[in-house]
Coordinates of N, CA and C in Angstrom, one line a residue:
X1 N -1.4 14.2 14.3 CA -1.2 13.5 13.1 C 0.2 13.2 12.7
X2 N 1.1 14.2 13.0 CA 2.5 14.0 12.7 C 3.1 12.8 13.5
X3 N 2.7 12.8 14.8 CA 3.2 11.8 15.7 C 2.7 10.4 15.2
X4 N 1.4 10.4 14.8 CA 0.8 9.1 14.4 C 1.6 8.6 13.1
X5 N 1.8 9.4 12.2 CA 2.5 9.0 10.9 C 3.9 8.6 11.3
X6 N 4.6 9.3 12.1 CA 6.0 9.0 12.5 C 6.0 7.6 13.1
X7 N 5.0 7.3 14.0 CA 5.0 6.0 14.7 C 4.5 4.9 13.9
X8 N 3.6 5.2 12.9 CA 2.9 4.1 12.2 C 3.4 3.8 10.8
X9 N 4.0 4.7 10.2 CA 4.4 4.5 8.8 C 6.0 4.3 8.7
X10 N 6.4 3.1 8.4 CA 7.8 2.9 8.3 C 8.5 3.9 7.3
X11 N 7.9 4.2 6.2 CA 8.5 5.1 5.3 C 8.7 6.5 5.9
X12 N 7.7 7.1 6.5 CA 7.9 8.4 7.1 C 8.8 8.4 8.3
X13 N 8.8 7.3 9.1 CA 9.7 7.2 10.2 C 11.1 7.3 9.7
X14 N 11.4 6.6 8.6 CA 12.8 6.6 8.0 C 13.1 8.0 7.5
X15 N 12.2 8.6 6.8 CA 12.4 10.0 6.2 C 12.7 11.0 7.3
X16 N 11.9 10.9 8.4 CA 12.1 11.8 9.5 C 13.5 11.6 10.1
X17 N 13.9 10.3 10.3 CA 15.2 10.0 10.9 C 16.3 10.5 10.0
X18 N 16.2 10.4 8.7 CA 17.2 10.9 7.8 C 17.4 12.4 7.9
X19 N 16.3 13.1 8.2 CA 16.4 14.5 8.3 C 16.6 15.0 9.8
X20 N 16.8 14.0 10.7 CA 17.1 14.4 12.1 C 15.9 15.0 12.8
X21 N 14.6 14.6 12.3 CA 13.4 15.2 12.9 C 12.7 14.2 13.8
X22 N 11.9 14.7 14.7 CA 11.0 13.9 15.5 C 9.7 14.7 15.5
X23 N 8.6 14.1 15.9 CA 7.3 14.9 15.9 C 7.4 16.1 16.9
X24 N 8.3 16.0 17.9 CA 8.4 17.1 18.8 C 9.0 18.3 18.2
X25 N 9.7 18.2 17.0 CA 10.3 19.3 16.3 C 9.2 20.1 15.5
X26 N 8.0 19.6 15.4 CA 7.0 20.3 14.7 C 5.9 20.8 15.7
X27 N 6.0 22.1 16.1 CA 5.2 22.7 17.1 C 4.3 23.8 16.6
X28 N 4.8 24.5 15.5 CA 4.2 25.7 15.1 C 4.0 25.6 13.5
X29 N 3.2 26.5 13.0 CA 3.0 26.6 11.5 C 4.3 26.8 10.8
X30 N 5.2 27.6 11.4 CA 6.5 27.8 10.8 C 7.3 26.6 10.7
X31 N 7.1 25.6 11.7 CA 7.8 24.4 11.6 C 7.4 23.4 10.5
X32 N 6.3 23.7 9.9 CA 5.9 22.8 8.8 C 6.8 22.8 7.6
X33 N 7.6 23.8 7.4 CA 8.6 23.8 6.3 C 9.7 22.7 6.5
X34 N 9.8 22.2 7.7 CA 10.8 21.2 8.0 C 10.3 19.8 7.5
X35 N 9.0 19.7 7.3 CA 8.5 18.4 6.9 C 8.8 18.1 5.4
X36 N 9.1 16.8 5.1 CA 9.4 16.4 3.7 C 8.2 16.5 2.8
X37 N 8.3 16.8 1.6 CA 7.3 16.7 0.6 C 7.2 15.3 0.1
X38 N 6.0 14.8 -0.2 CA 5.9 13.5 -0.8 C 5.5 13.7 -2.2
X39 N 6.3 13.1 -3.1 CA 6.1 13.3 -4.5 C 5.4 12.1 -5.1
X40 N 4.9 12.2 -6.3 CA 4.3 11.1 -7.0 C 5.4 10.0 -7.2
X41 N 6.6 10.4 -7.5 CA 7.7 9.5 -7.6 C 7.9 8.7 -6.3
X42 N 7.8 9.3 -5.2 CA 7.9 8.6 -3.9 C 6.8 7.5 -3.8
X43 N 5.6 7.9 -4.2 CA 4.5 6.9 -4.1 C 4.7 5.8 -5.1
X44 N 5.2 6.1 -6.3 CA 5.5 5.0 -7.2 C 6.6 4.1 -6.7
X45 N 7.6 4.7 -6.1 CA 8.8 3.9 -5.7 C 8.5 3.1 -4.4
X46 N 7.8 3.7 -3.5 CA 7.7 3.0 -2.2 C 6.4 2.5 -1.8
X47 N 5.3 2.8 -2.5 CA 4.0 2.4 -2.2 C 3.4 1.2 -3.1
X48 N 4.0 1.1 -4.2 CA 3.5 0.1 -5.2 C 4.1 -1.3 -4.8
X49 N 3.3 -2.4 -4.9 CA 2.0 -2.5 -5.3 C 0.9 -2.5 -4.2
X50 N 1.3 -2.7 -2.9 CA 0.3 -2.9 -1.9 C 0.5 -1.9 -0.7
X51 N 0.8 -0.7 -1.0 CA 1.0 0.3 0.0 C 2.4 0.3 0.6
X52 N 3.1 -0.8 0.5 CA 4.5 -0.8 1.0 C 4.7 -0.2 2.4
X53 N 5.7 0.6 2.5 CA 6.1 1.1 3.8 C 5.3 2.4 4.1
X54 N 4.5 2.9 3.1 CA 3.7 4.1 3.3 C 2.5 3.9 4.3
X55 N 2.0 2.7 4.3 CA 0.8 2.5 5.1 C 1.1 2.9 6.6
X56 N 0.1 3.6 7.2 CA 0.1 4.0 8.6 C -0.9 3.2 9.4
X57 N -1.6 2.3 8.7 CA -2.6 1.4 9.4 C -2.2 -0.1 9.0
X58 N -2.7 -1.0 9.8 CA -2.5 -2.4 9.4 C -3.2 -2.7 8.1
X59 N -2.6 -3.5 7.3 CA -3.1 -3.9 5.9 C -4.6 -4.3 6.0
X60 N -4.9 -5.1 7.1 CA -6.3 -5.6 7.3 C -7.3 -4.5 7.5
X61 N -6.9 -3.3 7.8 CA -7.8 -2.2 8.0 C -8.3 -1.5 6.7
X62 N -7.6 -1.9 5.6 CA -8.0 -1.3 4.3 C -9.2 -1.9 3.8
X63 N -10.1 -1.0 3.2 CA -11.3 -1.5 2.6 C -11.5 -1.1 1.2
X64 N -10.5 -0.3 0.7 CA -10.6 0.1 -0.7 C -9.3 0.5 -1.3
X65 N -9.2 0.3 -2.6 CA -7.9 0.6 -3.3 C -8.3 1.3 -4.6
X66 N -7.4 2.2 -5.0 CA -7.5 2.8 -6.3 C -6.1 2.9 -6.8
X67 N -5.9 2.5 -8.0 CA -4.6 2.5 -8.6 C -4.7 3.1 -10.1
X68 N -3.8 4.0 -10.4 CA -3.7 4.5 -11.7 C -3.3 3.4 -12.7
X69 N -3.5 3.7 -14.0 CA -3.1 2.6 -15.0 C -1.6 2.4 -15.2
X70 N -0.8 3.4 -14.8 CA 0.6 3.3 -15.0 C 1.0 3.6 -16.4
X71 N 0.2 4.4 -17.2 CA 0.6 4.7 -18.5 C 1.9 5.6 -18.6
X72 N 2.1 6.4 -17.5 CA 3.3 7.3 -17.5 C 4.4 6.7 -16.6
X73 N 4.2 5.6 -16.1 CA 5.2 5.0 -15.2 C 4.6 3.9 -14.3
X74 N 5.2 3.7 -13.2 CA 4.7 2.7 -12.2 C 3.3 3.2 -11.7
X75 N 2.3 2.4 -11.6 CA 1.0 2.9 -11.1 C 1.1 3.5 -9.7
X76 N 0.3 4.5 -9.5 CA 0.2 5.2 -8.2 C -0.9 4.6 -7.4
X77 N -0.6 4.1 -6.2 CA -1.6 3.4 -5.4 C -2.2 4.4 -4.3
X78 N -3.5 4.3 -4.1 CA -4.2 5.0 -3.0 C -5.0 3.9 -2.3
X79 N -4.8 3.8 -1.0 CA -5.5 2.8 -0.1 C -6.4 3.5 0.8
X80 N -7.5 3.0 1.1 CA -8.5 3.7 2.0 C -9.0 2.8 3.1
X81 N -9.2 3.4 4.3 CA -9.9 2.8 5.4 C -11.3 3.3 5.4
X82 N -12.2 2.7 6.2 CA -13.6 3.2 6.3 C -13.5 4.7 6.7
X83 N -12.6 5.0 7.6 CA -12.5 6.4 8.1 C -12.1 7.3 7.0
X84 N -11.2 6.9 6.2 CA -10.8 7.8 5.0 C -12.0 8.1 4.1
X85 N -12.8 7.0 3.8 CA -13.9 7.2 3.0 C -15.0 8.1 3.6
X86 N -15.2 7.9 4.9 CA -16.1 8.8 5.6 C -15.7 10.2 5.6
X87 N -14.4 10.5 5.8 CA -13.9 11.9 5.8 C -14.0 12.5 4.4
X88 N -13.6 11.7 3.4 CA -13.7 12.1 2.0 C -15.1 12.5 1.6
X89 N -16.1 11.6 2.0 CA -17.5 11.8 1.6 C -18.0 13.1 2.3
X90 N -17.6 13.3 3.6 CA -18.1 14.5 4.3 C -17.5 15.7 3.8
X91 N -16.2 15.7 3.4 CA -15.6 16.9 2.9 C -16.2 17.3 1.5
X92 N -16.4 16.3 0.7 CA -17.0 16.6 -0.6 C -18.4 17.2 -0.4
X93 N -19.2 16.5 0.4 CA -20.6 17.0 0.7 C -20.6 18.4 1.2
X94 N -19.7 18.7 2.1 CA -19.6 20.1 2.7 C -19.2 21.1 1.6
X95 N -18.3 20.7 0.7 CA -17.9 21.6 -0.4 C -19.1 21.9 -1.3
X96 N -19.8 20.8 -1.6 CA -21.0 21.0 -2.5 C -22.0 21.9 -1.8
X97 N -22.3 21.7 -0.6 CA -23.3 22.5 0.1 C -22.8 24.0 0.2
X98 N -21.5 24.2 0.4 CA -21.0 25.5 0.4 C -21.1 26.2 -1.0
X99 N -21.1 25.4 -2.0 CA -21.3 25.9 -3.4 C -22.8 26.1 -3.7
X100 N -23.7 25.7 -2.8 CA -25.1 26.0 -3.0 C -25.9 24.7 -3.4
X101 N -25.3 23.6 -3.4 CA -26.1 22.4 -3.8 C -27.0 21.9 -2.6
X102 N -28.2 21.6 -2.9 CA -29.1 21.1 -1.9 C -29.7 19.8 -2.3
X103 N -30.5 19.2 -1.4 CA -31.1 17.9 -1.7 C -32.2 18.1 -2.8
X104 N -32.6 19.3 -3.1 CA -33.6 19.5 -4.2 C -32.9 19.7 -5.5
X105 N -31.6 19.6 -5.6 CA -30.9 19.7 -6.9 C -30.6 18.4 -7.5
X106 N -30.5 18.4 -8.8 CA -30.1 17.3 -9.6 C -28.7 17.5 -10.0
X107 N -27.8 16.6 -9.7 CA -26.4 16.8 -10.0 C -25.9 15.7 -10.9
X108 N -25.3 16.2 -12.0 CA -24.8 15.2 -13.0 C -23.3 15.0 -12.7
X109 N -22.8 13.9 -12.3 CA -21.4 13.6 -12.1 C -20.9 13.0 -13.4
X110 N -20.1 13.7 -14.1 CA -19.5 13.2 -15.4 C -18.1 12.8 -15.3
X111 N -17.6 12.8 -14.0 CA -16.2 12.2 -13.9 C -16.2 10.8 -14.2
X112 N -15.0 10.3 -14.8 CA -14.9 8.9 -15.0 C -14.6 8.2 -13.7
X113 N -15.1 7.0 -13.6 CA -14.9 6.2 -12.4 C -13.7 5.3 -12.5
X114 N -13.1 5.3 -13.6 CA -12.0 4.3 -13.9 C -10.7 4.7 -13.3
X115 N -9.9 5.6 -13.9 CA -8.6 5.9 -13.5 C -8.5 7.2 -12.7
X116 N -9.6 7.9 -12.6 CA -9.6 9.1 -11.8 C -10.3 8.9 -10.5
X117 N -9.6 9.0 -9.4 CA -10.1 8.7 -8.1 C -11.2 9.6 -7.6
X118 N -11.3 10.8 -8.2 CA -12.3 11.8 -7.7 C -13.7 11.5 -8.1
X119 N -14.0 10.7 -9.1 CA -15.3 10.4 -9.5 C -16.1 9.8 -8.4
X120 N -15.6 8.8 -7.7 CA -16.4 8.1 -6.6 C -16.5 9.0 -5.4
X121 N -15.5 9.9 -5.1 CA -15.6 10.9 -4.0 C -16.8 11.8 -4.3
X122 N -16.9 12.4 -5.5 CA -18.0 13.3 -5.8 C -19.3 12.5 -5.7
X123 N -19.4 11.3 -6.2 CA -20.6 10.5 -6.2 C -21.1 10.3 -4.7
X124 N -20.1 10.0 -3.9 CA -20.5 9.8 -2.4 C -20.9 11.1 -1.8
X125 N -20.3 12.2 -2.1 CA -20.7 13.5 -1.5 C -22.1 13.9 -2.0
X126 N -22.4 13.7 -3.2 CA -23.7 14.0 -3.8 C -24.8 13.1 -3.0
X127 N -24.5 11.8 -2.9 CA -25.4 10.9 -2.2 C -25.6 11.4 -0.7
X128 N -24.5 11.8 -0.1 CA -24.6 12.3 1.4 C -25.6 13.5 1.5
X129 N -25.6 14.4 0.5 CA -26.5 15.5 0.5 C -28.0 15.0 0.2
X130 N -28.1 14.0 -0.6 CA -29.4 13.5 -1.1 C -29.8 14.2 -2.4
X131 N -28.8 14.8 -3.1 CA -29.1 15.5 -4.3 C -29.2 14.4 -5.4

């Protein structure tokens, strides 16, 4: 994953170079402290409005977007591929099953679908289970 991001995302390639890092420098769990944190401010500055240099896939591979309203600053962008959506759906479904949800349950999803990106993820996870 680290090698893929380094090679595919202009933003992370630049950040790694600024810190004198290459993917080969990250070999153990202890090495993870060398990795840069990504802040909301980073996303606002470098990913708005169309993913900018953060994207690690070609723009044409994106199938979904979610953007905050920007009421507290520049909107925060999230871009999704089909693979991202599939992984998200599977992880939410697994979490729900772990919590005891089955296809025989009725689940009420009261998250907003507007400016909170979690609503659709929960919805898709519930559908995956068949609840």
